[in-house]
CSV table of C-alpha atoms and ligand atoms in Angstrom, one decimal:
chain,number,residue,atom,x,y,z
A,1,UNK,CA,0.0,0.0,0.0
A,2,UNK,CA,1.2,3.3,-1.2
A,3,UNK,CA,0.7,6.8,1.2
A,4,UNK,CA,1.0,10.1,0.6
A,5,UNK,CA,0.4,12.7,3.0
A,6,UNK,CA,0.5,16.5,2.7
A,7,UNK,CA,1.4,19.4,5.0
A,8,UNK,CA,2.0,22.7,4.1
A,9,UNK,CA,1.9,25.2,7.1
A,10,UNK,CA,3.1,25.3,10.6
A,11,UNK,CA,0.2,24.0,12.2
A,12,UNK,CA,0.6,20.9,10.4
A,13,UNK,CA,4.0,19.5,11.8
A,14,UNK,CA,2.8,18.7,14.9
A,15,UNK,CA,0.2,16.6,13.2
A,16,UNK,CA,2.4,14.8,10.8
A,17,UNK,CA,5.4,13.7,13.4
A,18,UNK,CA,3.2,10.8,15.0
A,19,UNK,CA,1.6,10.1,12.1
A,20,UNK,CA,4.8,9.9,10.7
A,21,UNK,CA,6.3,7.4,12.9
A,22,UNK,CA,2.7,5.6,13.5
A,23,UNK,CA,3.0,4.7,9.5
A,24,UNK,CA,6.6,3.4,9.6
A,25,UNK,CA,5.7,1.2,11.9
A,26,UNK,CA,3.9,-1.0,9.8
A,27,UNK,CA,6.4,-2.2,7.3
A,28,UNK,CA,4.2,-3.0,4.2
A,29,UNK,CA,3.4,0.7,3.6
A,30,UNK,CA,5.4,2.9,1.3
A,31,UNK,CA,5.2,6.4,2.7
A,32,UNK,CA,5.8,9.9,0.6
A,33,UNK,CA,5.7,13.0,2.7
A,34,UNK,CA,4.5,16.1,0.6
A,35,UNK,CA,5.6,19.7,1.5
A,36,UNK,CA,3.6,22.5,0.0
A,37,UNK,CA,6.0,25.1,0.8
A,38,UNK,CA,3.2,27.3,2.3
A,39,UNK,CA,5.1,28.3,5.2
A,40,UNK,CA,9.5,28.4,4.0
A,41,UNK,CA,10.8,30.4,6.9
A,42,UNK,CA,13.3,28.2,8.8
A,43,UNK,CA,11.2,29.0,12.2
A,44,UNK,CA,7.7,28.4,10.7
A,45,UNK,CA,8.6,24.8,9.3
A,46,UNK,CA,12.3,23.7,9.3
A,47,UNK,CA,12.8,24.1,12.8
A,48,UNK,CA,9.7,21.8,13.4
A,49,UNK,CA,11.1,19.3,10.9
A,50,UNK,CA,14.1,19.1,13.3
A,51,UNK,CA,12.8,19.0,16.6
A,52,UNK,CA,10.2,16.7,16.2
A,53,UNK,CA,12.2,14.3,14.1
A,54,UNK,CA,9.7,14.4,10.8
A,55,UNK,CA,11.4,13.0,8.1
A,56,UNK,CA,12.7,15.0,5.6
A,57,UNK,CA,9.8,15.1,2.7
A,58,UNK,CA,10.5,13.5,-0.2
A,59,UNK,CA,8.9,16.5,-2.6
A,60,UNK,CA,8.5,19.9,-1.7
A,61,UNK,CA,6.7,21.4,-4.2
A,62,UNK,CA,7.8,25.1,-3.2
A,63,UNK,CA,3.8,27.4,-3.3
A,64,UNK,CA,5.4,30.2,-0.9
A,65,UNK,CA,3.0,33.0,-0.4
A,66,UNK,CA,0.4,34.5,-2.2
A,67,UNK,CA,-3.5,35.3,-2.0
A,68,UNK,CA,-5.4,32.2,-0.9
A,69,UNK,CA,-6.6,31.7,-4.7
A,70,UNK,CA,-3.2,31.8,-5.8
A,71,UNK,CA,-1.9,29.4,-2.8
A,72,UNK,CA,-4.0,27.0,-3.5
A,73,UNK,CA,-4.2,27.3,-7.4
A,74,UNK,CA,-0.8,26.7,-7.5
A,75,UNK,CA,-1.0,23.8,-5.0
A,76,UNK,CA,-3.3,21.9,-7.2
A,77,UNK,CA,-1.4,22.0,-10.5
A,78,UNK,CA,2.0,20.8,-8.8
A,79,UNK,CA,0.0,18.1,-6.8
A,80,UNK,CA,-1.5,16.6,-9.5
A,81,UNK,CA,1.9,15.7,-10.4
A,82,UNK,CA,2.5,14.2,-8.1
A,83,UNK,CA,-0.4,12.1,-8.3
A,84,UNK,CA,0.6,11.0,-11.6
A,85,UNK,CA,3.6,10.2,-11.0
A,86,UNK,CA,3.2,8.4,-7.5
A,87,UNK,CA,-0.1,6.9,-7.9
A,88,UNK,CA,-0.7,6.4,-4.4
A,89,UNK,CA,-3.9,3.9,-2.9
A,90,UNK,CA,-4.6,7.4,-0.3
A,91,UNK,CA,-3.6,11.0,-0.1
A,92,UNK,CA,-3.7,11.9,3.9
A,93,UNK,CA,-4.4,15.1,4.6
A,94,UNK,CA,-4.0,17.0,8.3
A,95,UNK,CA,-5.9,20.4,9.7
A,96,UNK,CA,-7.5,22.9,7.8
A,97,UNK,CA,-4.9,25.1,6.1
A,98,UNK,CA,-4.5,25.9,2.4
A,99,UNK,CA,-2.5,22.7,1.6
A,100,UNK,CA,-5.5,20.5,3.2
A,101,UNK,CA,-8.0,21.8,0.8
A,102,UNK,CA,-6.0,22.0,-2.5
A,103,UNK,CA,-4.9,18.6,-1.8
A,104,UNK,CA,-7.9,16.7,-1.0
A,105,UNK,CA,-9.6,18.3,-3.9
A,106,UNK,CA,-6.7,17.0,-6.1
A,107,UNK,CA,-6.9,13.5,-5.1
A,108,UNK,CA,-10.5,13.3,-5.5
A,109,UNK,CA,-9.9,14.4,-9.3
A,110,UNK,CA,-7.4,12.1,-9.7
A,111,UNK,CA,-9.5,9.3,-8.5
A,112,UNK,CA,-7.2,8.7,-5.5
A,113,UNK,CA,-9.0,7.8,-2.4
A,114,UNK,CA,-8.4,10.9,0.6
A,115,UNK,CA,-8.5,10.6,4.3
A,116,UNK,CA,-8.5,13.7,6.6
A,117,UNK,CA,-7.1,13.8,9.9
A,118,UNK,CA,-9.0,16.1,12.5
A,119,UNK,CA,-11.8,16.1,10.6
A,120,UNK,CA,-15.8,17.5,11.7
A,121,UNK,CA,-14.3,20.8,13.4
A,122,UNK,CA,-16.2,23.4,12.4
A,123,UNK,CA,-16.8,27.3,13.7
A,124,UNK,CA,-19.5,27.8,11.4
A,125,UNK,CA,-17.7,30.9,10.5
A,126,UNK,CA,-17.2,31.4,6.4
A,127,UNK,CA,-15.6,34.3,6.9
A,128,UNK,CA,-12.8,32.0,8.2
A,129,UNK,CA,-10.4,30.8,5.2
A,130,UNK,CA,-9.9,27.5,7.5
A,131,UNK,CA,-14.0,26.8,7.5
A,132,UNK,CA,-13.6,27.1,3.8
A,133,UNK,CA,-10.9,24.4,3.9
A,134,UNK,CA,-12.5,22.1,6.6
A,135,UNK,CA,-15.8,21.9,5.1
A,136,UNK,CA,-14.8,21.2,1.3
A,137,UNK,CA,-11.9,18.8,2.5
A,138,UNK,CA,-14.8,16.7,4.9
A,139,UNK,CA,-17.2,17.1,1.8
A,140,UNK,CA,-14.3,14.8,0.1
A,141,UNK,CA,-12.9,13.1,1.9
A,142,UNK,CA,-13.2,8.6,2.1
A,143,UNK,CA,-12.3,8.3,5.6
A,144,UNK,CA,-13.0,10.6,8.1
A,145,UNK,CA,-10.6,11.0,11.7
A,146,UNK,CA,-12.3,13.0,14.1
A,147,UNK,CA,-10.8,14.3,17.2
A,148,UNK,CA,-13.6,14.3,19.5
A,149,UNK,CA,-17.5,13.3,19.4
A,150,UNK,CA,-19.0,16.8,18.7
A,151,UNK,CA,-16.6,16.4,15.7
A,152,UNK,CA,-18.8,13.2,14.5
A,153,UNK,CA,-21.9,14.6,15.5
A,154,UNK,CA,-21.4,17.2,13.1
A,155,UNK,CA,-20.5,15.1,10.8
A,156,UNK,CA,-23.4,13.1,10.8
A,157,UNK,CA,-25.6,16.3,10.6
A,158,UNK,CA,-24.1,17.4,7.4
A,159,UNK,CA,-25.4,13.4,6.0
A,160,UNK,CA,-21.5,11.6,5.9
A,161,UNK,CA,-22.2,8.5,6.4
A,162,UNK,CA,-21.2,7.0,9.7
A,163,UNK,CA,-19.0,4.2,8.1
A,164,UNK,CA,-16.4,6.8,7.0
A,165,UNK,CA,-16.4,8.3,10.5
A,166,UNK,CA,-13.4,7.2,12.9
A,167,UNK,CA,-13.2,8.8,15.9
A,168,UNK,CA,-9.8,8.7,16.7
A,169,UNK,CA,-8.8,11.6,19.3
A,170,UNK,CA,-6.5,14.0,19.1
A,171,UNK,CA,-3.3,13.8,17.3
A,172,UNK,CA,-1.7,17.1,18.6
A,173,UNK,CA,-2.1,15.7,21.5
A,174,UNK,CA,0.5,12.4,20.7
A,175,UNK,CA,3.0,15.3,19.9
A,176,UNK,CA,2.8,17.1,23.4
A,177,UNK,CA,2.7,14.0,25.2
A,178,UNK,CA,5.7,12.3,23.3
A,179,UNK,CA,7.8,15.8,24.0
A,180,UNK,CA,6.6,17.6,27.2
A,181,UNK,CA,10.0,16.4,29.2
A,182,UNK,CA,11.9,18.1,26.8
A,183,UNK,CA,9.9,21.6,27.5
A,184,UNK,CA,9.9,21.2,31.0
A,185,UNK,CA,13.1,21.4,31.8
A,186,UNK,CA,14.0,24.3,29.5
A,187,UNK,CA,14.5,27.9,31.3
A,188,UNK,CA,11.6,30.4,30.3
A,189,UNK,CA,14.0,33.5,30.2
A,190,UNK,CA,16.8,31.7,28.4
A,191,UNK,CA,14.1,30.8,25.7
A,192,UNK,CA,13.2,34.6,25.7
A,193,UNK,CA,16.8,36.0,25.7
A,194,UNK,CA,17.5,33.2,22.3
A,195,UNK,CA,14.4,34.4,20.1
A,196,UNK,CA,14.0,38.2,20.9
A,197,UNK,CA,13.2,40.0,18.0
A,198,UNK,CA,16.4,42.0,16.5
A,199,UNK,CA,15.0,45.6,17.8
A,200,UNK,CA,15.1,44.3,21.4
A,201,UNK,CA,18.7,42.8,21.4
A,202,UNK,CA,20.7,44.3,24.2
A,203,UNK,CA,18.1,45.2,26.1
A,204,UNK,CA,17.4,44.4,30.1
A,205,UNK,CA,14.7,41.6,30.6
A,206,UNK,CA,11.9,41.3,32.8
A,207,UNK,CA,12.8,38.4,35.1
A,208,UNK,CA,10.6,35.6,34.2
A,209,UNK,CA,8.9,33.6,36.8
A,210,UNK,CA,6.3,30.4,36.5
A,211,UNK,CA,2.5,32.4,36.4
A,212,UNK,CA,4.7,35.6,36.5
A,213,UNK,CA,3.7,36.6,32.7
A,214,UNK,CA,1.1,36.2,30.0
A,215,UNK,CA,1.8,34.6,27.0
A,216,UNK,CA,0.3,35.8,23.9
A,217,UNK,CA,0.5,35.5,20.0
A,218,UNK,CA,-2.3,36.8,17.5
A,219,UNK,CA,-2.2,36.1,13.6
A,220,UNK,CA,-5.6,36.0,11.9
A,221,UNK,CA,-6.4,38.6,9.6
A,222,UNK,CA,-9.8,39.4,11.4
A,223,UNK,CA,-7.6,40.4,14.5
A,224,UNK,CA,-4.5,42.0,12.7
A,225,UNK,CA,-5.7,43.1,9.8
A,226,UNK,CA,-7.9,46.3,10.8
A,227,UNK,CA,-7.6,49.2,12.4
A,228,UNK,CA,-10.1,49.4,14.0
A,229,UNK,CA,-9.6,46.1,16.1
A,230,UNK,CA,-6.2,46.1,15.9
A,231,UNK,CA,-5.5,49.3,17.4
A,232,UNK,CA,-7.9,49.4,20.7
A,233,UNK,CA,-6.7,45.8,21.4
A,234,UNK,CA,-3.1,47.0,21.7
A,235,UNK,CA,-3.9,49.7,23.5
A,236,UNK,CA,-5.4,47.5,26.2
A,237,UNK,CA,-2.7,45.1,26.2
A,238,UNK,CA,-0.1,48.4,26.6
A,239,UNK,CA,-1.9,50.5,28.8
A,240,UNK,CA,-3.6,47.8,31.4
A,241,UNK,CA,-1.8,44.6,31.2
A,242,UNK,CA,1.8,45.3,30.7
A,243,UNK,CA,1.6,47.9,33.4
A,244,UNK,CA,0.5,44.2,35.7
A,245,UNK,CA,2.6,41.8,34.2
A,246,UNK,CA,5.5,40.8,31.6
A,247,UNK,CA,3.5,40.0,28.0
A,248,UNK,CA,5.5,37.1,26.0
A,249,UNK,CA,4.4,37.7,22.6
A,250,UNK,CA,5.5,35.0,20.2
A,251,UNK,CA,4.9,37.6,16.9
A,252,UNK,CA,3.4,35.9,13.5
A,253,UNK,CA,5.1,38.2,10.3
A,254,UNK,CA,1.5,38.7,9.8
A,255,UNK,CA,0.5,40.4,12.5
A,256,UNK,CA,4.2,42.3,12.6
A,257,UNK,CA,3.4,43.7,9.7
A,258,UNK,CA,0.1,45.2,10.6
A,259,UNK,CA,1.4,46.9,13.7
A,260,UNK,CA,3.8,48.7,11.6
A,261,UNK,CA,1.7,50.0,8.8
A,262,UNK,CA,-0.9,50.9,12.1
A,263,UNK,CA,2.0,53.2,13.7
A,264,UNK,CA,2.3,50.9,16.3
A,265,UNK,CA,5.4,49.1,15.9
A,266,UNK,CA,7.7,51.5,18.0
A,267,UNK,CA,5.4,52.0,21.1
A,268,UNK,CA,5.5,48.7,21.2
A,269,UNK,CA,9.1,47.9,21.0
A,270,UNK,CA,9.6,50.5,23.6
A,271,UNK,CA,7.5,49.3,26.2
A,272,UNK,CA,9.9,47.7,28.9
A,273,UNK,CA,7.1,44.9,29.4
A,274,UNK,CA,6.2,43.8,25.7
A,275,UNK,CA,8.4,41.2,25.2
A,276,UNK,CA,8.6,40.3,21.6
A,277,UNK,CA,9.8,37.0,20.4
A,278,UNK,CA,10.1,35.7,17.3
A,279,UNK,CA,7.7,32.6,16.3
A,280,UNK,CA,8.8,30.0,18.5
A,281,UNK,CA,9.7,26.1,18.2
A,282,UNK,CA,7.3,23.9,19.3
A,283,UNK,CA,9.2,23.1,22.4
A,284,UNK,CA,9.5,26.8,23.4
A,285,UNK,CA,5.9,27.5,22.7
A,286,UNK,CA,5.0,24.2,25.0
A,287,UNK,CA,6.8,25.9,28.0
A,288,UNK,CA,6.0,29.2,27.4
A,289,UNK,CA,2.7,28.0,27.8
A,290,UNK,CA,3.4,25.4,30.9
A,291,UNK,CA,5.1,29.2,32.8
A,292,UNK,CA,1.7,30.9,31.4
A,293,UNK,CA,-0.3,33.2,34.2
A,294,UNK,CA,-2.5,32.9,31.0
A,295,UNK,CA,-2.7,32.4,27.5
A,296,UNK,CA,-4.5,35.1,25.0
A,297,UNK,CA,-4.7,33.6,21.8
A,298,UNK,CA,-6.6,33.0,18.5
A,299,UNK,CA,-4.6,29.8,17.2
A,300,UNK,CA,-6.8,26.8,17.1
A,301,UNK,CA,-3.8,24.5,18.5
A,302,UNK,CA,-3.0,26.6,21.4
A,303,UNK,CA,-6.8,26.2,23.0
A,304,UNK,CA,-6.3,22.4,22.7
A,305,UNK,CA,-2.8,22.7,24.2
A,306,UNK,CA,-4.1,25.1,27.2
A,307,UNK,CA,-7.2,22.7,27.6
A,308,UNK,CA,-4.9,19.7,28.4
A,309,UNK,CA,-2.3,21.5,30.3
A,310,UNK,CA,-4.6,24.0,32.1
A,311,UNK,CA,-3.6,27.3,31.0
A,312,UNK,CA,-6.5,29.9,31.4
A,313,UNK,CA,-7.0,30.7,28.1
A,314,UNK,CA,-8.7,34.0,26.4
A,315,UNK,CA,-9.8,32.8,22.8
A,316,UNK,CA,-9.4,36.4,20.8
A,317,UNK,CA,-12.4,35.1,18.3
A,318,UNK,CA,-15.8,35.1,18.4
A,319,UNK,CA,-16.4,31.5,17.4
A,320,UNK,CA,-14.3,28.4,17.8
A,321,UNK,CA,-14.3,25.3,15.8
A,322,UNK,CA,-13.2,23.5,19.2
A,323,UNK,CA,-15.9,23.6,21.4
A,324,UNK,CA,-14.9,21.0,23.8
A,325,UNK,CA,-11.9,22.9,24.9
A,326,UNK,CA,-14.3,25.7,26.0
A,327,UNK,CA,-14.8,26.2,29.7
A,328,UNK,CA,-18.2,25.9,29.8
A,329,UNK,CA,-17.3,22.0,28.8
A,330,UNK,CA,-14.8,21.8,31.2
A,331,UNK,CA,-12.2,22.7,29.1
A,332,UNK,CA,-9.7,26.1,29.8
A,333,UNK,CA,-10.5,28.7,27.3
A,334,UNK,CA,-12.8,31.6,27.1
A,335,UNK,CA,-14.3,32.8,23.6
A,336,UNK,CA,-13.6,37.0,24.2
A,337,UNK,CA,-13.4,38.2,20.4
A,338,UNK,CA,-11.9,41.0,19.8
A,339,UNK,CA,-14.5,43.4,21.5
A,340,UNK,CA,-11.9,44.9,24.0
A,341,UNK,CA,-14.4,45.4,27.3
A,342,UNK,CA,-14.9,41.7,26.7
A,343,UNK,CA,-11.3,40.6,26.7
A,344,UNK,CA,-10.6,43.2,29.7
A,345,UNK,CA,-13.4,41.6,31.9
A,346,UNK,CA,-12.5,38.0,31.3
A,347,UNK,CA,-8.4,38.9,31.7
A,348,UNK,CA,-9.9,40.2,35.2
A,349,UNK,CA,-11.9,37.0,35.5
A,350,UNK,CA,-9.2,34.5,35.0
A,351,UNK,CA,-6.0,36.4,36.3
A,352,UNK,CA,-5.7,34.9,39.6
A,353,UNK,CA,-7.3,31.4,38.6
A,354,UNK,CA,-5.2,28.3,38.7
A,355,UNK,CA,-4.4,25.6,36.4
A,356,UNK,CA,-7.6,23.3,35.9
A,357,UNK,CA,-6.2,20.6,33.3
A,358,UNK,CA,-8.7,18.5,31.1
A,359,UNK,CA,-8.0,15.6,29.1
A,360,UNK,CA,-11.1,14.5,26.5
A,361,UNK,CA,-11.9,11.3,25.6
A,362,UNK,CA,-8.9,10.0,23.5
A,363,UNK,CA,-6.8,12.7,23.6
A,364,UNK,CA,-4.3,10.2,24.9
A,365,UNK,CA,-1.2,10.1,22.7
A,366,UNK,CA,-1.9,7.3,21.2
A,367,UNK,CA,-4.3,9.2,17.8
A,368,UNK,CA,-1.6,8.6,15.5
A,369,UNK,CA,-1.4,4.4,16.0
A,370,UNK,CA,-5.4,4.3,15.8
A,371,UNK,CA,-5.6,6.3,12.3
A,372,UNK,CA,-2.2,3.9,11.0
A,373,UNK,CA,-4.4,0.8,11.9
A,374,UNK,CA,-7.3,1.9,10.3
A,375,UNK,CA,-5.7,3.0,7.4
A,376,UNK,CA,-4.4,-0.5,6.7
A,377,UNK,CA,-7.8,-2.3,7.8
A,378,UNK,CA,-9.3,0.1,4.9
A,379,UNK,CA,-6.6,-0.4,2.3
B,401,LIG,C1,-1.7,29.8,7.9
B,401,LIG,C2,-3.0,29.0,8.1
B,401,LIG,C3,-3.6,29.2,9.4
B,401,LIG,C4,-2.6,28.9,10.5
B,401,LIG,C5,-1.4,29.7,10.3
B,401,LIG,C6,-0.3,29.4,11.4
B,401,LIG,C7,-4.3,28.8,5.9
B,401,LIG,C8,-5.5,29.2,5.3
B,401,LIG,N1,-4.0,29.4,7.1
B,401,LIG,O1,-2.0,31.1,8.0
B,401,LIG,O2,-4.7,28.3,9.6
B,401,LIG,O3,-3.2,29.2,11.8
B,401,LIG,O4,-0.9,29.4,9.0
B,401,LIG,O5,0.9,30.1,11.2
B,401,LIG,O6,-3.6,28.0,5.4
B,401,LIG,N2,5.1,34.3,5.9
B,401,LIG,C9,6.4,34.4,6.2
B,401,LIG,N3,7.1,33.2,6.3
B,401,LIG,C10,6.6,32.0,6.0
B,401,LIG,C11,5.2,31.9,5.7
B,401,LIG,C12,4.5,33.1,5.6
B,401,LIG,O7,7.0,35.4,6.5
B,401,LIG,O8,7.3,31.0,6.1
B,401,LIG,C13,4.3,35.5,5.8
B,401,LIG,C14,3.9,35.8,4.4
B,401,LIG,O9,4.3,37.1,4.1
B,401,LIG,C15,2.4,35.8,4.4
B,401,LIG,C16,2.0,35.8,5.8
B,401,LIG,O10,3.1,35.4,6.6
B,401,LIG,O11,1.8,36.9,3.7
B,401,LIG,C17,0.8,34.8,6.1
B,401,LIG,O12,1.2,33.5,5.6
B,401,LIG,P1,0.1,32.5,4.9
B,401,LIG,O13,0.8,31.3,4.5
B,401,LIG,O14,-0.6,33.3,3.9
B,401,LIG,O15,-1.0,32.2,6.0
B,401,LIG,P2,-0.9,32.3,7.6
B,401,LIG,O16,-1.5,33.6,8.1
B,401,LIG,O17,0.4,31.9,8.2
């Protein structure tokens, strides 16, 4: 039996390093690891390669940037190729980002049978490019691998038929179980001092305690990418909270960017208690968030890591396409939007609330060896 799977942006690598080694474990299947080249910046996919020990992929097929059209245009025409030439028995496909969606459409075309992994999320929000992604790739897709059982039950409500639907648990989830040790023992302030942005080099360091800071990053183009919200969120975050506490902001080129062309970039930089960092690896980013007073956040990942490890988590969207990490189902995040009275009275909230961890069914580290054995069972 012949595999091949497909990542593209960061988000993805965390997914495809069990499945990775969940796959080689079973010796009668030949394995080609796809790269889309979305994301090319040594921190925002090489890095990951290393640390997590993903192989090498075998074709990168080098998209870069570019408006989503042209992302995933470009996608499709070099994976077809690949298709040809390969001929694989199943395209896997991971998460909801660009490469998800261009791929899975691709295979289907080419009459190769898809399955997605961490499929059924949904925010019900089309004005989220992932949405777009999640519900065409599910649409698709042969086999179905769903992290959680509000994941199936959507499913089921948009008529896929239950055969196709594996619940599985949560494959992020392998990832920060298989490398938590190796975050725990790292020092929060040496992590800072090693990926502060250039403009802060040389400069004296809040001392960084466990629950001594917040820990923050924001990338989506509903937060960044206005005025509007942009600006009265920062001015929250420089006015109230750094005046409290040390921010660790882990800053996306996106949202970087933004700041600058919204005149904010230097008040920033200046403020003694802004700590900027560039994106991090994924073992910095696990014990950033293990030190975390609290996480604010709009990444989909980060609510399922704070849910497991307990971090109070702010949720800076309006909707979230993983429920069961919200508190009200026992989970640790808090949807706050970007409405800044909102954000201001749940930071109040949850400031001096400890860590309440929650595990959901199957979110065990063992996601990756269920989808492998099904996989084979289906070939
Ligand atoms: C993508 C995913 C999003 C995920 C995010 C995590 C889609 C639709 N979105 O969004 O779900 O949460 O990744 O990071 O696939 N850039 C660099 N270096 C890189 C890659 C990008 O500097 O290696 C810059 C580019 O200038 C680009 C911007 O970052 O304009 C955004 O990158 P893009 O790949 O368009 O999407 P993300 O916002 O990263």
């Amino acid at each position: 039996m012949k595999i091949v799977s497909v990542v593209g942006a960061r988000p993805n690598f965390m997914k495809v390093a069990p499945f990775c080694r969940a796959i080689k474990a079973h010796p009668g299947i030949e394995h080609v690891l796809v790269h889309t080249g979305q994301h090319y910046d040594v921190r925002m996919s090489e890095q990951f390669f290393k640390e997590l020990e993903i192989p090498t992929p075998d074709i990168n097929l080098e998209i870069g940037s570019g408006t989503h059209a042209e992302q995933v245009g470009r996608t499709m025409i070099a994976f077809e190729k690949v298709l040809k030439k390969e001929k694989p028995d199943w395209v896997v496909v991971l998460g909801d980002v660009n490469a998800t969606c261009a791929c899975s459409i691709t295979a289907k075309k080419e009459h190769v049978k898809c399955a997605h992994i961490e499929a059924g999320l949904r925010s019900r929000d089309m004005d989220m490019p992932e949405e777009i992604n999640r519900l065409v790739t599910d649409r698709l897709s042969d086999l179905l691998f769903t992290p959680d059982r509000l994941s199936n039950a959507n499913l089921v409500a948009e008529g896929v038929s239950a055969e196709k639907i594996k619940f599985v648990g949560n494959i992020m989830i392998d990832t920060l179980e298989r490398e938590r040790t190796k975050a725990e023992v790292l020092d929060i302030n040496l992590i800072v001092r090693d990926n502060l942005i250039d403009e802060l080099a040389g400069r004296r360091l809040p001392e960084l305690g466990d629950r001594g800071y917040i820990a923050m990053t924001m990338h989506r183009p509903s937060n960044v990418d206005q005025r509007e919200t942009l600006v009265p969120a920062m001015r929250f975050f420089l006015d109230e909270v750094s005046k409290e506490r040390p921010i660790v902001w882990a800053i996306h080129p996106r949202a970087q960017k933004m700041l600058k062309e919204f005149s904010l970039w230097d008040e920033i930089v200046a403020n003694e208690n802004m700590v900027l960092v560039k994106p991090l690896g994924y073992h910095a980013m696990l014990r950033l968030n293990m030190g975390a007073r609290l996480f604010m956040t709009d990444s989909g990942g980060l609510q399922e890591e704070c849910c497991v490890l307990g971090t109070p988590c702010l949720t800076m969207r309006w909707n979230t396409e993983r429920p069961i990490t919200l508190m009200e189902n026992g989970g640790a995040s808090i949807l706050v939007g970007n409405s800044v009275a909102k954000i201001r009275d749940a930071y109040r909230d949850q400031i001096n609330v400890g860590r309440h961890g929650m595990r959901p069914e199957l979110w065990d580290g063992h996601a990756a060896e269920r989808i492998a054995a099904c996989l084979v069972s289906n070939k």
